[in-house]
Amino acid sequence: MRGIALFGRVRLLDTTLRDGEQTPGVSLTLEEKVSIARQLDALGLDVIEAGSAVTSEGERRAMKAVAEEGLRAEVCSYVRARTGDVDLALNCDVDSIHLVVPVSDLHIRCKLRSDREGVMRAAVEVTEYAKGHGLIVELSGEDASRADEGYLTALYRAGIDAGADRLCYCDTVGVLVAEKAFEVFSRLSKLPVPVSVHCHDDFGLATANTVAALRGGASMAHVTVNGIGERGGNTSLEEVVMTLESLYGIKTEIQCQELYSLSRLVSRLTGIPVAPNKAIVGENAFTHEAGIHVHGLLADTSTYEPIHPEAVGRKRRIVLGKHAGRSSVELALRELGIESTEGELAEILSRVKELGDKGKRVTDADLQTIAEIVLSIQKEPKVKLNEFTIVSGNHAIPTASVRIIVNGSEILEAGTGVGPVDAAINAIRRAISGVRDVRLEEYHVDAVTGGTNALVEVWVTMAMGDRTITARGAGADIIMASVEAVLEGINRLMQLEEDG
């Protein structure tokens, strides 16, 4: 079989900054685009599609800033089949253009109100114009998976004659299937220039279709970090890379251990959370609870982990609950560096299951607290409260001031909020912001007893980096109970980080 890219060099074009940014509600600043581009380059991407020069003046400034970073990767601009778009791209100092022309009759007729001959003429004209101005040209067929293949091939050949350096087949609405992808690229790979694959995930098939296309002969895949993009998104960078590396044994030259940190950066800057069950980079990708699974991990981690979490910059996490078994707790304690006797282990397991039966998720940080109680291990807190005051009323903005000790240094800080509890928590977060970035993800209050002096129990979910813990505070004063819960969570997260 001719030209199967999986046995050669697979190249990757990342379009997080263009197709990914087209996700509804996402708009990246110049600084954010540059920050992502730097990490993409450090990761080892071959081409970075920095944006679409026609979008706006701000977009062009951001693209020019990316181009001026001196990246190893080729910097690319999306353009339509208009010479004016090429001129705008040239002003951004990019290396190449991604020239996208509709090729399905549906798109040609309904979107362009044109015909096949007109589209082909425009594609040839703009390709020649861009080549005449020193640009690398990747000629892309939009909605290729619903196009007449004879016409598509004719357009590609005309583009090659006009000087196109690469071709691209776009599954614009995600209707391709892997069997067809393999067949199509087995034919297209016979063309005299490299062919790329650009898939969307409307049916959840983007990664499968991309890998099938590479098996068929595609030499480059278009991807986005976390698979972000319009509608169902684009092909996921991390899924394609790890599928090639782990399942096909193909070295991509990507620095895989940086995949998770890049995922977190893009999630934070775009405001798009990663689904917990997302492959490779989701919170649960290397998280285990069921006792039978953890028993297998004790014998050999590959029993329930197809790749080592460290390979993508992750850590294994044991989350305990009602499904936990003795092996789960034993492994989790081992991960935390805690030794226990058989009796102590039984007591820790009993307390874990008690919390699990109440519907609570017991993370490694929660387990450490339980173990410390059972084993009477108490560590000096990193953050201690000296005092705090609250000002609130009908016409006053709730304001809190706190005086806390962080690693031995006293910090005085104030914060406001929608209520006194919110103000107190905001003041604490501001006080430690220069030391750690801690997030409050959930807040829940239960009244333990009745009456106006009811004992309340406050549960918070705190997060720092890749770690999430639950913490508890209790008392008749809901503000004080909330402060205690937040401080407990912060201390446990910081202690976990210190313990490695």
Coordinates of C-alpha atoms in Angstrom, one line a residue:
M1 CA 0.0 0.0 0.0
R2 CA 1.4 3.3 -1.1
G3 CA 2.3 6.3 1.2
I4 CA 0.8 5.2 4.5
A5 CA 1.8 8.2 6.7
L6 CA 1.7 6.1 9.9
F7 CA 5.0 4.5 8.8
G8 CA 6.6 7.9 8.1
R9 CA 6.6 11.4 9.5
V10 CA 3.2 12.6 10.8
R11 CA 2.9 16.4 10.8
L12 CA 0.4 18.3 12.9
L13 CA -1.3 21.7 12.2
D14 CA -2.9 23.2 15.3
T15 CA -5.9 25.5 14.7
T16 CA -6.8 26.2 18.4
L17 CA -6.2 29.9 17.7
R18 CA -8.5 30.0 14.7
D19 CA -11.0 27.2 14.5
G20 CA -10.9 26.7 18.3
E21 CA -11.5 30.3 18.9
Q22 CA -14.6 30.1 16.8
T23 CA -16.2 28.2 19.7
P24 CA -19.2 30.3 20.7
G25 CA -18.3 32.8 23.5
V26 CA -14.5 32.5 23.0
S27 CA -12.4 35.6 22.2
L28 CA -8.7 35.6 23.0
T29 CA -6.6 38.7 23.6
L30 CA -3.3 39.3 21.8
E31 CA -1.4 38.3 25.0
E32 CA -3.5 35.1 25.4
K33 CA -2.9 34.1 21.7
V34 CA 0.9 34.6 22.1
S35 CA 0.9 32.6 25.3
I36 CA -0.9 29.6 23.7
A37 CA 1.3 29.9 20.6
R38 CA 4.5 29.7 22.7
Q39 CA 3.3 26.5 24.4
L40 CA 2.2 25.0 21.1
D41 CA 5.6 25.7 19.7
A42 CA 7.3 24.2 22.8
L43 CA 5.1 21.2 22.4
G44 CA 6.5 20.5 18.9
L45 CA 3.6 21.5 16.6
D46 CA 4.6 21.8 12.9
V47 CA 2.1 24.5 11.9
I48 CA 0.2 27.0 14.0
E49 CA -2.9 28.5 12.4
A50 CA -2.8 31.8 14.3
G51 CA -6.2 33.1 13.1
S52 CA -8.0 34.6 10.2
A53 CA -6.5 37.9 9.0
V54 CA -9.8 39.1 7.6
T55 CA -11.5 39.0 11.0
S56 CA -10.5 42.3 12.6
E57 CA -7.7 44.8 13.2
G58 CA -7.2 43.3 16.7
E59 CA -7.0 39.8 15.2
R60 CA -4.3 41.0 12.8
R61 CA -2.3 42.6 15.5
A62 CA -2.4 39.3 17.5
M63 CA -1.4 37.2 14.5
K64 CA 1.5 39.6 13.7
A65 CA 2.6 39.3 17.4
V66 CA 2.6 35.5 17.1
A67 CA 4.6 35.7 13.8
E68 CA 7.2 38.0 15.4
E69 CA 7.8 35.5 18.3
G70 CA 10.4 33.7 16.2
L71 CA 8.7 30.3 16.7
R72 CA 10.1 27.2 15.2
A73 CA 6.6 26.3 13.9
E74 CA 5.3 27.6 10.6
V75 CA 2.7 30.4 11.3
C76 CA -0.4 30.3 9.1
S77 CA -3.4 32.4 8.4
Y78 CA -6.8 31.2 7.2
V79 CA -8.0 33.0 4.0
R80 CA -10.9 32.8 1.6
A81 CA -10.5 32.7 -2.1
R82 CA -10.0 36.5 -2.3
T83 CA -6.7 38.2 -3.1
G84 CA -7.6 40.9 -0.5
D85 CA -7.5 38.2 2.2
V86 CA -4.0 37.3 1.1
D87 CA -2.9 40.9 1.3
L88 CA -4.1 41.1 4.9
A89 CA -2.3 37.8 5.7
L90 CA 0.9 39.2 4.2
N91 CA 0.7 42.2 6.5
C92 CA 0.7 39.8 9.4
D93 CA 4.1 38.4 8.4
V94 CA 2.8 34.8 8.3
D95 CA 4.7 32.0 6.6
S96 CA 1.7 30.3 5.0
I97 CA -2.0 30.5 4.2
H98 CA -4.8 28.0 4.7
L99 CA -6.8 28.8 1.5
V100 CA -10.3 27.4 2.1
V101 CA -12.8 27.0 -0.8
P102 CA -16.2 25.3 -0.7
V103 CA -16.2 22.2 -2.8
S104 CA -19.6 20.5 -2.2
D105 CA -22.5 21.5 -4.5
L106 CA -24.5 22.4 -1.4
H107 CA -21.9 24.9 -0.2
I108 CA -21.2 26.3 -3.7
R109 CA -24.8 26.8 -4.5
C110 CA -26.3 27.9 -1.2
K111 CA -23.4 29.7 0.5
L112 CA -21.5 31.2 -2.5
R113 CA -24.3 31.3 -5.0
S114 CA -21.7 30.3 -7.6
D115 CA -20.8 27.3 -9.7
R116 CA -18.0 24.7 -9.8
E117 CA -16.1 26.5 -12.6
G118 CA -16.2 29.8 -10.7
V119 CA -14.9 28.2 -7.5
M120 CA -12.0 26.5 -9.4
R121 CA -11.0 29.8 -11.1
A122 CA -11.0 31.6 -7.8
A123 CA -8.9 28.9 -6.1
V124 CA -6.3 28.9 -9.0
E125 CA -6.1 32.7 -9.0
V126 CA -5.6 33.1 -5.3
T127 CA -3.1 30.2 -5.2
E128 CA -1.0 31.9 -7.9
Y129 CA -1.3 35.3 -6.2
A130 CA -0.1 33.9 -2.9
K131 CA 2.7 31.9 -4.4
G132 CA 3.8 35.0 -6.3
H133 CA 4.1 36.8 -2.9
G134 CA 6.3 34.1 -1.4
L135 CA 3.7 32.3 0.8
I136 CA 3.3 28.6 1.4
V137 CA -0.2 27.6 0.3
E138 CA -2.3 24.8 1.7
L139 CA -5.4 24.5 -0.6
S140 CA -8.4 23.2 1.5
G141 CA -11.6 21.8 0.2
E142 CA -14.4 22.8 2.6
D143 CA -17.2 20.2 3.0
A144 CA -15.1 17.8 1.0
S145 CA -16.8 14.7 2.6
R146 CA -20.0 15.7 0.9
A147 CA -18.4 16.8 -2.4
D148 CA -18.3 15.0 -5.8
E149 CA -14.9 13.3 -5.6
G150 CA -14.3 13.7 -9.3
Y151 CA -14.7 17.5 -9.0
L152 CA -12.7 17.6 -5.8
T153 CA -9.8 15.8 -7.4
A154 CA -9.9 18.1 -10.5
L155 CA -9.8 21.2 -8.2
Y156 CA -6.9 19.7 -6.3
R157 CA -5.0 19.1 -9.5
A158 CA -5.7 22.6 -10.7
G159 CA -4.4 23.9 -7.4
I160 CA -1.2 21.8 -7.7
D161 CA -0.6 23.2 -11.2
A162 CA -1.1 26.7 -9.8
G163 CA 1.7 26.0 -7.2
A164 CA -0.2 24.7 -4.1
D165 CA 2.3 23.2 -1.7
R166 CA -0.2 21.1 0.3
L167 CA -3.9 20.0 0.0
C168 CA -6.5 19.5 2.7
Y169 CA -9.6 17.5 2.9
C170 CA -12.2 19.0 5.3
D171 CA -14.9 16.9 7.0
T172 CA -16.6 20.2 7.8
V173 CA -19.8 18.8 9.5
G174 CA -18.3 15.6 10.8
V175 CA -20.2 13.1 8.6
L176 CA -17.1 11.1 7.6
V177 CA -16.7 7.5 8.8
A178 CA -13.4 5.8 9.3
E179 CA -13.8 3.2 6.5
K180 CA -14.5 6.0 3.9
A181 CA -11.7 8.1 5.3
F182 CA -9.2 5.3 4.7
E183 CA -10.4 4.7 1.2
V184 CA -10.5 8.4 0.2
F185 CA -7.0 9.1 1.5
S186 CA -5.6 5.9 -0.1
R187 CA -6.6 7.6 -3.4
L188 CA -5.7 11.2 -2.6
S189 CA -2.2 10.2 -1.3
K190 CA -1.3 9.4 -4.9
L191 CA -1.4 13.1 -5.8
P192 CA 2.1 14.6 -6.1
V193 CA 1.8 16.9 -3.0
P194 CA 1.1 16.1 0.7
V195 CA -2.6 15.9 1.8
S196 CA -3.9 17.0 5.2
V197 CA -7.1 15.9 7.0
H198 CA -9.3 18.3 8.9
C199 CA -12.2 16.7 10.9
H200 CA -15.0 17.9 13.0
D201 CA -16.6 15.9 15.9
D202 CA -20.3 16.3 15.3
F203 CA -20.7 12.5 15.6
G204 CA -17.8 11.9 18.0
L205 CA -15.7 10.4 15.2
A206 CA -13.1 13.1 14.6
T207 CA -10.2 11.2 16.2
A208 CA -11.1 7.9 14.5
N209 CA -11.5 9.5 11.1
T210 CA -8.2 11.4 11.5
V211 CA -6.3 8.3 12.4
A212 CA -8.0 6.4 9.5
A213 CA -7.0 9.1 7.1
L214 CA -3.4 9.0 8.3
R215 CA -3.4 5.2 7.8
G216 CA -4.7 5.8 4.3
G217 CA -1.9 8.2 3.4
A218 CA -2.6 11.7 4.9
S219 CA 0.6 13.3 5.9
M220 CA -0.7 15.9 8.2
A221 CA -3.6 16.2 10.7
H222 CA -5.4 19.4 11.7
V223 CA -6.2 19.5 15.5
T224 CA -7.2 21.7 18.4
V225 CA -6.3 21.5 22.1
N226 CA -9.0 19.8 24.1
G227 CA -10.9 19.3 20.8
I228 CA -12.5 22.8 21.0
G229 CA -14.2 24.3 18.0
E230 CA -17.6 25.1 16.6
R231 CA -20.6 22.8 17.4
G232 CA -19.1 19.4 18.6
G233 CA -15.6 20.7 18.1
N234 CA -12.5 19.6 16.1
T235 CA -10.2 16.7 16.3
S236 CA -8.5 16.6 19.7
L237 CA -4.7 17.2 19.6
E238 CA -4.0 15.1 22.7
E239 CA -6.2 12.2 21.5
V240 CA -4.5 11.9 18.1
V241 CA -1.0 12.2 19.6
M242 CA -1.5 9.6 22.2
T243 CA -3.3 7.2 19.9
L244 CA -0.4 7.4 17.5
E245 CA 2.2 7.2 20.2
S246 CA 0.6 4.5 22.3
L247 CA -1.5 2.4 20.0
Y248 CA 0.5 2.6 16.8
G249 CA 4.0 3.1 18.2
I250 CA 4.5 6.1 16.0
K251 CA 6.8 8.8 17.4
T252 CA 5.2 12.2 16.7
E253 CA 8.0 14.4 18.0
I254 CA 5.5 16.0 20.4
Q255 CA 6.6 16.6 24.0
C256 CA 3.7 14.5 25.4
Q257 CA 4.5 15.3 29.0
E258 CA 3.4 18.9 28.3
L259 CA 0.0 18.0 27.0
Y260 CA -1.9 18.4 30.3
S261 CA -0.4 21.8 31.1
L262 CA -1.3 23.0 27.7
S263 CA -4.8 21.7 28.1
R264 CA -5.2 23.5 31.4
L265 CA -3.8 26.8 29.9
V266 CA -6.3 26.7 26.9
S267 CA -9.2 25.8 29.2
R268 CA -8.4 28.7 31.5
L269 CA -7.9 31.3 28.8
T270 CA -10.9 30.2 26.7
G271 CA -13.2 29.7 29.7
I272 CA -14.2 26.2 28.3
P273 CA -14.0 23.6 31.0
V274 CA -12.7 20.1 30.1
A275 CA -15.3 17.4 30.7
P276 CA -14.3 15.1 33.6
N277 CA -14.5 12.0 31.3
K278 CA -12.5 13.6 28.5
A279 CA -9.8 11.2 27.2
I280 CA -6.2 12.0 28.3
V281 CA -6.8 15.4 29.9
G282 CA -10.1 15.0 31.7
E283 CA -10.1 15.0 35.5
N284 CA -11.2 11.3 35.6
A285 CA -8.7 10.0 33.0
F286 CA -6.3 8.7 35.6
T287 CA -8.7 8.6 38.6
H288 CA -9.8 5.3 40.1
E289 CA -12.4 4.3 42.7
A290 CA -13.8 0.8 42.2
G291 CA -12.1 -1.6 44.6
I292 CA -11.6 -4.3 42.0
H293 CA -9.8 -1.9 39.7
V294 CA -7.5 -0.6 42.4
H295 CA -6.7 -4.2 43.4
G296 CA -5.4 -4.7 39.8
L297 CA -3.4 -1.5 40.0
L298 CA -1.7 -2.8 43.1
A299 CA -0.4 -5.7 41.1
D300 CA 0.4 -3.8 37.9
T301 CA -0.8 -0.3 37.0
S302 CA -1.2 -1.3 33.3
T303 CA -4.2 -3.5 34.4
Y304 CA -6.4 -0.5 34.3
E305 CA -4.2 2.3 32.8
P306 CA -3.4 2.0 29.1
I307 CA -0.7 4.7 29.5
H308 CA 1.2 6.0 32.5
P309 CA -0.2 9.3 33.7
E310 CA 3.2 10.8 33.9
A311 CA 3.6 10.4 30.1
V312 CA 1.1 13.3 29.6
G313 CA 2.1 15.3 32.7
R314 CA -0.6 13.8 34.9
K315 CA -0.6 12.0 38.3
R316 CA -2.6 9.0 39.3
R317 CA -5.5 9.8 41.7
I318 CA -7.4 7.4 43.9
V319 CA -10.9 8.7 44.7
L320 CA -12.6 6.8 47.5
G321 CA -16.2 6.3 48.2
K322 CA -18.7 3.5 48.9
H323 CA -17.2 1.4 46.1
A324 CA -13.8 1.5 47.8
G325 CA -12.2 -1.7 48.9
R326 CA -9.2 -2.5 51.2
S327 CA -6.9 -2.4 48.2
S328 CA -8.2 1.1 47.2
V329 CA -7.4 2.5 50.6
E330 CA -4.1 0.6 50.8
L331 CA -2.9 2.0 47.5
A332 CA -4.1 5.5 48.2
L333 CA -2.3 5.5 51.5
R334 CA 0.8 4.2 49.8
E335 CA 0.6 7.1 47.2
L336 CA 0.5 9.5 50.1
G337 CA 3.4 7.9 51.9
I338 CA 1.4 6.8 54.9
E339 CA 1.9 3.5 56.6
S340 CA -0.7 1.8 58.8
T341 CA -1.4 -1.4 60.7
E342 CA -4.1 -3.8 59.7
G343 CA -6.4 -2.4 62.4
E344 CA -5.7 1.2 61.4
L345 CA -6.4 0.3 57.8
A346 CA -9.7 -1.2 58.7
E347 CA -10.7 1.9 60.7
I348 CA -9.7 4.2 57.8
L349 CA -11.7 2.1 55.3
S350 CA -14.8 2.1 57.6
R351 CA -14.7 6.0 57.8
V352 CA -14.2 6.2 54.0
K353 CA -17.3 4.0 53.4
E354 CA -19.3 6.0 55.9
L355 CA -18.7 9.2 54.0
G356 CA -19.3 7.4 50.7
D357 CA -22.7 6.1 51.8
K358 CA -23.6 9.8 52.4
G359 CA -22.9 10.5 48.8
K360 CA -19.5 12.3 49.5
R361 CA -16.5 11.8 47.2
V362 CA -13.3 11.2 49.3
T363 CA -10.2 12.4 47.5
D364 CA -6.6 11.7 48.4
A365 CA -6.6 14.9 50.4
D366 CA -9.7 13.8 52.3
L367 CA -8.1 10.5 52.9
Q368 CA -5.0 12.1 54.3
T369 CA -7.1 14.0 56.9
I370 CA -8.9 10.8 57.9
A371 CA -5.6 8.9 58.2
E372 CA -4.1 11.8 60.3
I373 CA -7.1 11.5 62.7
V374 CA -6.8 7.7 62.9
L375 CA -3.1 7.7 63.2
S376 CA -3.0 10.9 65.3
I377 CA -0.7 12.6 62.8
Q378 CA -1.3 16.4 62.9
K379 CA 0.8 18.8 60.8
E380 CA 1.3 22.5 61.4
P381 CA -1.1 24.4 59.1
K382 CA 0.4 26.6 56.4
V383 CA -2.3 29.2 56.7
K384 CA -3.7 30.3 60.1
L385 CA -6.4 32.9 60.8
N386 CA -5.5 35.6 63.4
E387 CA -8.7 37.6 63.1
F388 CA -11.4 38.8 60.8
T389 CA -14.2 41.3 60.7
I390 CA -17.3 41.6 58.7
V391 CA -19.3 44.8 57.8
S392 CA -22.8 44.2 56.3
G393 CA -26.2 45.8 56.3
N394 CA -29.1 47.0 54.2
H395 CA -27.2 49.8 52.4
A396 CA -23.6 48.6 52.8
I397 CA -21.6 46.4 50.4
P398 CA -20.6 43.3 52.5
T399 CA -17.0 43.7 53.3
A400 CA -14.6 41.5 55.1
S401 CA -11.1 42.1 56.4
V402 CA -8.8 39.2 57.4
R403 CA -5.5 39.0 59.2
I404 CA -3.8 35.6 58.4
I405 CA -0.4 34.0 58.8
V406 CA 0.8 32.4 55.5
N407 CA 4.0 30.4 55.9
G408 CA 4.9 32.5 59.0
S409 CA 4.2 35.9 57.4
E410 CA 1.3 38.0 58.4
I411 CA -1.0 39.3 55.7
L412 CA -3.8 41.8 56.1
E413 CA -6.4 41.8 53.2
A414 CA -9.9 42.9 52.5
G415 CA -12.6 41.6 50.1
T416 CA -16.2 42.3 49.1
G417 CA -18.9 40.0 48.0
V418 CA -22.7 39.5 47.5
G419 CA -23.0 38.5 51.1
P420 CA -20.8 38.3 54.3
V421 CA -19.7 34.7 53.6
D422 CA -18.7 35.5 50.0
A423 CA -16.8 38.6 51.2
A424 CA -14.9 36.6 53.9
I425 CA -14.0 33.9 51.3
N426 CA -12.9 36.5 48.8
A427 CA -10.7 38.2 51.4
I428 CA -9.0 35.0 52.2
R429 CA -8.4 34.1 48.5
R430 CA -6.9 37.6 47.9
A431 CA -4.6 37.2 50.9
I432 CA -3.1 34.0 49.5
S433 CA -3.2 34.9 45.8
G434 CA 0.4 35.8 45.8
V435 CA 1.3 32.4 47.2
R436 CA -1.1 29.9 45.6
D437 CA -3.9 30.0 43.0
V438 CA -6.7 28.2 44.9
R439 CA -10.3 27.9 43.4
L440 CA -13.6 27.5 45.3
E441 CA -15.6 25.1 43.1
E442 CA -18.5 24.2 45.3
Y443 CA -20.1 25.5 48.5
H444 CA -22.8 23.7 50.5
V445 CA -24.5 24.3 53.9
D446 CA -26.5 21.9 56.0
A447 CA -28.4 22.7 59.2
V448 CA -27.5 20.0 61.7
T449 CA -29.9 21.1 64.4
G450 CA -33.1 23.3 64.4
G451 CA -33.7 26.8 65.7
T452 CA -32.1 30.1 65.2
N453 CA -28.9 28.9 66.9
A454 CA -28.8 25.8 64.7
L455 CA -25.5 24.1 64.3
V456 CA -24.5 24.3 60.6
E457 CA -22.1 22.2 58.6
V458 CA -20.3 23.8 55.7
W459 CA -18.8 21.7 52.9
V460 CA -16.6 23.3 50.3
T461 CA -14.8 21.8 47.2
M462 CA -11.4 23.5 46.7
A463 CA -9.0 23.0 43.8
M464 CA -5.4 23.9 43.1
G465 CA -3.9 22.8 39.8
D466 CA -4.9 19.2 39.1
R467 CA -6.0 18.5 42.7
T468 CA -9.5 18.8 44.1
I469 CA -10.5 18.2 47.8
T470 CA -13.5 18.6 50.0
A471 CA -13.3 20.3 53.3
R472 CA -15.6 20.8 56.2
G473 CA -16.4 23.4 58.9
A474 CA -19.1 23.4 61.6
G475 CA -20.5 25.7 64.1
A476 CA -23.4 28.0 65.1
D477 CA -21.9 30.9 63.1
I478 CA -22.2 30.2 59.4
I479 CA -19.5 32.8 58.5
M480 CA -17.0 31.3 60.9
A481 CA -17.8 27.7 59.8
S482 CA -17.3 28.8 56.1
V483 CA -14.0 30.4 56.9
E484 CA -12.8 27.3 58.8
A485 CA -13.8 25.0 55.9
V486 CA -12.0 27.2 53.3
L487 CA -8.9 27.4 55.5
E488 CA -8.9 23.6 56.0
G489 CA -9.2 23.1 52.2
I490 CA -6.3 25.5 51.5
N491 CA -4.0 23.9 54.1
R492 CA -4.7 20.4 52.9
L493 CA -4.0 21.4 49.2
M494 CA -0.8 23.2 50.2
Q495 CA 0.3 20.2 52.3
L496 CA -0.4 17.8 49.4
E497 CA 1.7 20.0 47.0
E498 CA 4.6 20.0 49.5
D499 CA 4.4 16.3 49.9
G500 CA 4.6 15.9 46.2

